[in-house]
mmCIF file of C-alpha atoms in Angstrom:
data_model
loop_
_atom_site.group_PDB
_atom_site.id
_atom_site.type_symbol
_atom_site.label_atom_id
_atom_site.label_comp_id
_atom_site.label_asym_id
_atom_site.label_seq_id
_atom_site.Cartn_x
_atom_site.Cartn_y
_atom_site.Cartn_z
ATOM 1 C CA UNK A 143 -3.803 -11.896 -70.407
ATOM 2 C CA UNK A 144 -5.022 -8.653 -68.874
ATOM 3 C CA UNK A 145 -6.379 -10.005 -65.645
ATOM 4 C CA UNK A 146 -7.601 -7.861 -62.554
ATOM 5 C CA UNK A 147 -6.574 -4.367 -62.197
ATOM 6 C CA UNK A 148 -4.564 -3.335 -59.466
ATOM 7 C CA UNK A 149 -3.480 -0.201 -57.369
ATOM 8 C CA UNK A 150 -0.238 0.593 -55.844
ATOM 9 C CA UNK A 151 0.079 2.711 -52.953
ATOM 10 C CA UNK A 152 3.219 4.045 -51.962
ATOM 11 C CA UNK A 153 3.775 3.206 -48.035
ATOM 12 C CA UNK A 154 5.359 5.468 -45.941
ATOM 13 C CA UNK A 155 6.802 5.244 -42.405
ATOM 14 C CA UNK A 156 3.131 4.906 -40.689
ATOM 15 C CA UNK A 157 2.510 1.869 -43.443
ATOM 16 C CA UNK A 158 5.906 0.012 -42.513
ATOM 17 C CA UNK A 159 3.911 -2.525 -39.851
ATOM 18 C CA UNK A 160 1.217 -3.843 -41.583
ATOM 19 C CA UNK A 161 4.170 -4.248 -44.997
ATOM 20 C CA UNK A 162 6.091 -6.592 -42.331
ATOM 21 C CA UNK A 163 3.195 -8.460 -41.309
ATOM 22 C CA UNK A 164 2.426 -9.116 -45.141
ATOM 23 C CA UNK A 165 5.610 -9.951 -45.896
ATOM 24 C CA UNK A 166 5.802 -12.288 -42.848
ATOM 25 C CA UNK A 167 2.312 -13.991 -44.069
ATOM 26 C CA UNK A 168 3.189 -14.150 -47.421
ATOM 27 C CA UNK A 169 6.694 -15.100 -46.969
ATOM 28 C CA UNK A 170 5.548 -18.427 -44.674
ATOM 29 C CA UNK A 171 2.764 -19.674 -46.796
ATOM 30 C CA UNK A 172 5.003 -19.709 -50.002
ATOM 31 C CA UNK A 173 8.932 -20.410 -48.468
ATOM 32 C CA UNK A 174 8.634 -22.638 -45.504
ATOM 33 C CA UNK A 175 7.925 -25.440 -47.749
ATOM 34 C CA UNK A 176 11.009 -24.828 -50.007
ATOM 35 C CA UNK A 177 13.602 -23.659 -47.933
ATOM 36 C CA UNK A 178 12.580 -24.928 -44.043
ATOM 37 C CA UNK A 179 11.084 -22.647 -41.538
ATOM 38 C CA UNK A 180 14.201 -21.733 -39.987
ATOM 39 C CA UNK A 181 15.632 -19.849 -42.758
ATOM 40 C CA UNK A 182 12.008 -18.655 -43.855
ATOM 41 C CA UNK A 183 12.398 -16.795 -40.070
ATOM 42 C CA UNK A 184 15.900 -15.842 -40.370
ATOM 43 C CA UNK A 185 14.963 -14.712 -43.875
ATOM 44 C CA UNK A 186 11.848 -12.778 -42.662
ATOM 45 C CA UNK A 187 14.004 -10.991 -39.751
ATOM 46 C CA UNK A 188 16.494 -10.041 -42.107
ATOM 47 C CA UNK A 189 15.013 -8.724 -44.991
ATOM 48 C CA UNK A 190 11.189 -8.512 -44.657
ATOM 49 C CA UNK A 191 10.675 -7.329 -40.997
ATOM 50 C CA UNK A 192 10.160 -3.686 -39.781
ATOM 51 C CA UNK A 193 13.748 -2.936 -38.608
ATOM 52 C CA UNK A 194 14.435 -4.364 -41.710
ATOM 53 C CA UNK A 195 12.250 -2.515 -44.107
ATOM 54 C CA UNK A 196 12.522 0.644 -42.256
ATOM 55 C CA UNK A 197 16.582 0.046 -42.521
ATOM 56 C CA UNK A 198 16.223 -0.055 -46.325
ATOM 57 C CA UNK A 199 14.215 2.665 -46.616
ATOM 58 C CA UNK A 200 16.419 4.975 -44.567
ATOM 59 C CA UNK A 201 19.785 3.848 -45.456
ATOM 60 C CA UNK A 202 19.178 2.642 -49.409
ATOM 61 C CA UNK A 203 16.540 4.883 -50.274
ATOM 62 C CA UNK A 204 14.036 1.918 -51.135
ATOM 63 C CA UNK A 205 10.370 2.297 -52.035
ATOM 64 C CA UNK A 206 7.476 -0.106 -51.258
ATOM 65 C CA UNK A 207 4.389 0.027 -52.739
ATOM 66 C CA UNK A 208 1.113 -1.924 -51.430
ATOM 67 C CA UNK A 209 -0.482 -3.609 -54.504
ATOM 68 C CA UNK A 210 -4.439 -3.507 -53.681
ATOM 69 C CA UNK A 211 -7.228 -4.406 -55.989
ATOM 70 C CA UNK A 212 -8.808 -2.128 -57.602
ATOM 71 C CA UNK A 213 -11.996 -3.840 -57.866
ATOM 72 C CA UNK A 214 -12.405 -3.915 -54.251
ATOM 73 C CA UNK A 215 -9.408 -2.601 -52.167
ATOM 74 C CA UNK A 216 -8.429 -5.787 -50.828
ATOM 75 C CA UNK A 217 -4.468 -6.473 -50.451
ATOM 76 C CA UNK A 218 -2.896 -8.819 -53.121
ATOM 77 C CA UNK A 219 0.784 -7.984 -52.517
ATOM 78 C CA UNK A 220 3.491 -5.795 -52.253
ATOM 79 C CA UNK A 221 6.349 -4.654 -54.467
ATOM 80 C CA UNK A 222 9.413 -2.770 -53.223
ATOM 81 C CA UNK A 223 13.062 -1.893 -54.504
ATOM 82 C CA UNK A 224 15.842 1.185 -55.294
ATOM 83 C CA UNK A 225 17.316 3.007 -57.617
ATOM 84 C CA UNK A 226 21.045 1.825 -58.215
ATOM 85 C CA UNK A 227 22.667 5.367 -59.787
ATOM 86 C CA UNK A 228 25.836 3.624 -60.241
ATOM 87 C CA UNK A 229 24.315 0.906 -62.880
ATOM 88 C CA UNK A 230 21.283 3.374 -63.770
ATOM 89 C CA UNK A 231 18.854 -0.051 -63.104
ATOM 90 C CA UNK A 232 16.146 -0.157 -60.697
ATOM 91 C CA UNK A 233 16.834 -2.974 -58.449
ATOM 92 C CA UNK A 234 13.435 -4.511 -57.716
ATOM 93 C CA UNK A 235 13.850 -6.565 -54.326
ATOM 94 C CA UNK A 236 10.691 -7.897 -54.342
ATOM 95 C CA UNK A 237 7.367 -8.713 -55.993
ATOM 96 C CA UNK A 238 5.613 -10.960 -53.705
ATOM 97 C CA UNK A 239 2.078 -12.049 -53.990
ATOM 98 C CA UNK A 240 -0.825 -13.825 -51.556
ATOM 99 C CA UNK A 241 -1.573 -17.403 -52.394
ATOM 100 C CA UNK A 242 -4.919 -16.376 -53.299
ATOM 101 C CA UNK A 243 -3.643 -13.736 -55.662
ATOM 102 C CA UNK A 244 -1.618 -15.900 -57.509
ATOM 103 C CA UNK A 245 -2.094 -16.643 -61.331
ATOM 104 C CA UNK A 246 -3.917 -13.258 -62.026
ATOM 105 C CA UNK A 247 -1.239 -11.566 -63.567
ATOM 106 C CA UNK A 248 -0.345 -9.059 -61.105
ATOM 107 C CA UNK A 249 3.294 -9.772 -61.236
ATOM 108 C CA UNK A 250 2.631 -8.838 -65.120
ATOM 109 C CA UNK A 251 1.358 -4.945 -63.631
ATOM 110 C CA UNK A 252 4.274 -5.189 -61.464
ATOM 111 C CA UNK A 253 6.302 -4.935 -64.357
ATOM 112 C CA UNK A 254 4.574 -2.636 -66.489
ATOM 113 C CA UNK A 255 4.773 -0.673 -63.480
ATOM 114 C CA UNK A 256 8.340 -0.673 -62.979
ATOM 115 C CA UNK A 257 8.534 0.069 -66.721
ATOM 116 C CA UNK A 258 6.627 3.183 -66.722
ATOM 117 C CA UNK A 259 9.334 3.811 -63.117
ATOM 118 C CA UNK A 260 12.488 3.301 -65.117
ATOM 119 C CA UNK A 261 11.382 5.287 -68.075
ATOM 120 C CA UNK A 262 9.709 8.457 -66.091
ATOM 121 C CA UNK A 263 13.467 8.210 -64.112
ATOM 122 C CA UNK A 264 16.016 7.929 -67.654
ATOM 123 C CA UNK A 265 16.743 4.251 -66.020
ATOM 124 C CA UNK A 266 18.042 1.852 -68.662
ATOM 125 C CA UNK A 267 17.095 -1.375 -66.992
ATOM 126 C CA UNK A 268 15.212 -3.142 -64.272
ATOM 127 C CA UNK A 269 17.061 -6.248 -62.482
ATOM 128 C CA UNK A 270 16.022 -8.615 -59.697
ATOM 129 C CA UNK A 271 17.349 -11.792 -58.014
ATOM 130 C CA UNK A 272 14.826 -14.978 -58.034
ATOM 131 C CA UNK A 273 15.587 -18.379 -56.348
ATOM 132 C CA UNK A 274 16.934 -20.797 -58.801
ATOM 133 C CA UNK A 275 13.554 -23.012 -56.894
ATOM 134 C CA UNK A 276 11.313 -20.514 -58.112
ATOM 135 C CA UNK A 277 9.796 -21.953 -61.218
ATOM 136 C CA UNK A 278 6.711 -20.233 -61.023
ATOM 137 C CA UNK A 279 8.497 -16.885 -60.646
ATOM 138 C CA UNK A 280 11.105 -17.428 -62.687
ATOM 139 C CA UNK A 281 8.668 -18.423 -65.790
ATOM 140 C CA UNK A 282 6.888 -15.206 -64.841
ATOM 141 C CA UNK A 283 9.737 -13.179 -64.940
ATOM 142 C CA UNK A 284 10.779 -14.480 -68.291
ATOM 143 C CA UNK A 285 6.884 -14.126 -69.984
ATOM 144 C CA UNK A 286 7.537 -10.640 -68.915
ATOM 145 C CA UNK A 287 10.924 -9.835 -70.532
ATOM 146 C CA UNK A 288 13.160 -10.609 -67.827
ATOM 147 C CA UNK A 289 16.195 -12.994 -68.874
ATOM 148 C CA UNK A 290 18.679 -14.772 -66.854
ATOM 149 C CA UNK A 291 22.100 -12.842 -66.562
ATOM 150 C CA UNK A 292 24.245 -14.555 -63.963
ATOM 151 C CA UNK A 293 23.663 -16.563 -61.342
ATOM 152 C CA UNK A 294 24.884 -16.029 -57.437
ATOM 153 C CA UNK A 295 25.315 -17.834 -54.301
ATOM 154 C CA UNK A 296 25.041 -15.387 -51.253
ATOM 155 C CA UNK A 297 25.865 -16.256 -48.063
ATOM 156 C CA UNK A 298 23.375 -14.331 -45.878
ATOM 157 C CA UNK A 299 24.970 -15.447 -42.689
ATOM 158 C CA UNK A 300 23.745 -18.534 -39.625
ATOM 159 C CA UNK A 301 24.675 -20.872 -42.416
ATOM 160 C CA UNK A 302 22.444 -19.605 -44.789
ATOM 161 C CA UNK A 303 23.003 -19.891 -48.641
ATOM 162 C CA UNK A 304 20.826 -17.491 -51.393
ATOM 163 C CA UNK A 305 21.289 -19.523 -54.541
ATOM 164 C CA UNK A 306 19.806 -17.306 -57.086
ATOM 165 C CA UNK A 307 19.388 -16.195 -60.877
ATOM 166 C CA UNK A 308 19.846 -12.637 -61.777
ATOM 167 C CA UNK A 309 17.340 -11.504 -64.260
ATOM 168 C CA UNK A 310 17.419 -8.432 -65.834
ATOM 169 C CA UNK A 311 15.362 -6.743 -68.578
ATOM 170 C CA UNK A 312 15.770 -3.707 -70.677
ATOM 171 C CA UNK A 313 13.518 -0.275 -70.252
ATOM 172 C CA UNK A 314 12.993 1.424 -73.970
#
């Protein structure tokens, strides 16, 4: 199960445009299909642009990481959340992968990299949100040690619905 190695590099304000343009990429390869191109773009705007990234950085103290290979150096992904003091969890907002990428367990070093996070930072548990649609995450998250918690509908506004599972899994 090992699969390719990868690196994460931290991004920082001068990083923030080419994070949005993955996120954009990856974001209409993989939702446009499920959810319609309309809410993939109000989606995108909202919560994976560079307002929008540059927003959560300054305002909820999130951290995005760049997942390259290290083989090569190439961009697979990116990987992003915060710390949430009030629940002592690491929210982690996103794990998203290239199509290419997909299948080479790199959400699996996601993980172990969060784990290593949570422990290095006394957190007790990691948590993330995954679209009820999301099969293929959703089994990834639970070969990794994630299980389901609750489950949420979120209005994010222009008539748009998030219908998601919470998944959560213990640090220690």
């Amino acid at each position: 199960m090992s699969g390719e190695e990868i690196v994460f590099e931290a991004v920082g304000p001068q990083d923030v445009e080419e994070l949005a343009e993955l996120a954009g990429s990856i974001w209409r390869e993989f939702w446009t299909d499920r959810l319609g191109s309309g809410q993939t773009e109000y989606m995108i705007d909202r919560f994976q642009s560079r307002s929008a990234i540059e927003r959560d950085m300054r305002e909820h103290a999130y951290e995005y990481w760049l997942l390259r290979s290290a083989e090569d150096g190439r961009v697979v992904g990116y990987t992003g959340g915060c710390v949430e003091p009030a629940t002592n969890r690491f929210f982690v907002s996103k794990i998203y992968l290239l199509a290419a990428e997909r299948g080479k367990h790199f959400a699996s070093a996601v993980v172990r990299f969060y784990d290593a996070l949570c422990r290095e930072r006394g957190l007790s548990a990691m948590y993330l949100t995954v679209n009820k649609g999301n099969e293929l995450g959703i089994r990834a998250y639970e070969g990794n040690g994630f299980a389901v918690i609750d489950a949420v509908e979120t209005d994010i506004g222009s008539g748009f619905i998030m219908d998601d599972y919470i998944m959560e899994r213990r640090v220690g």
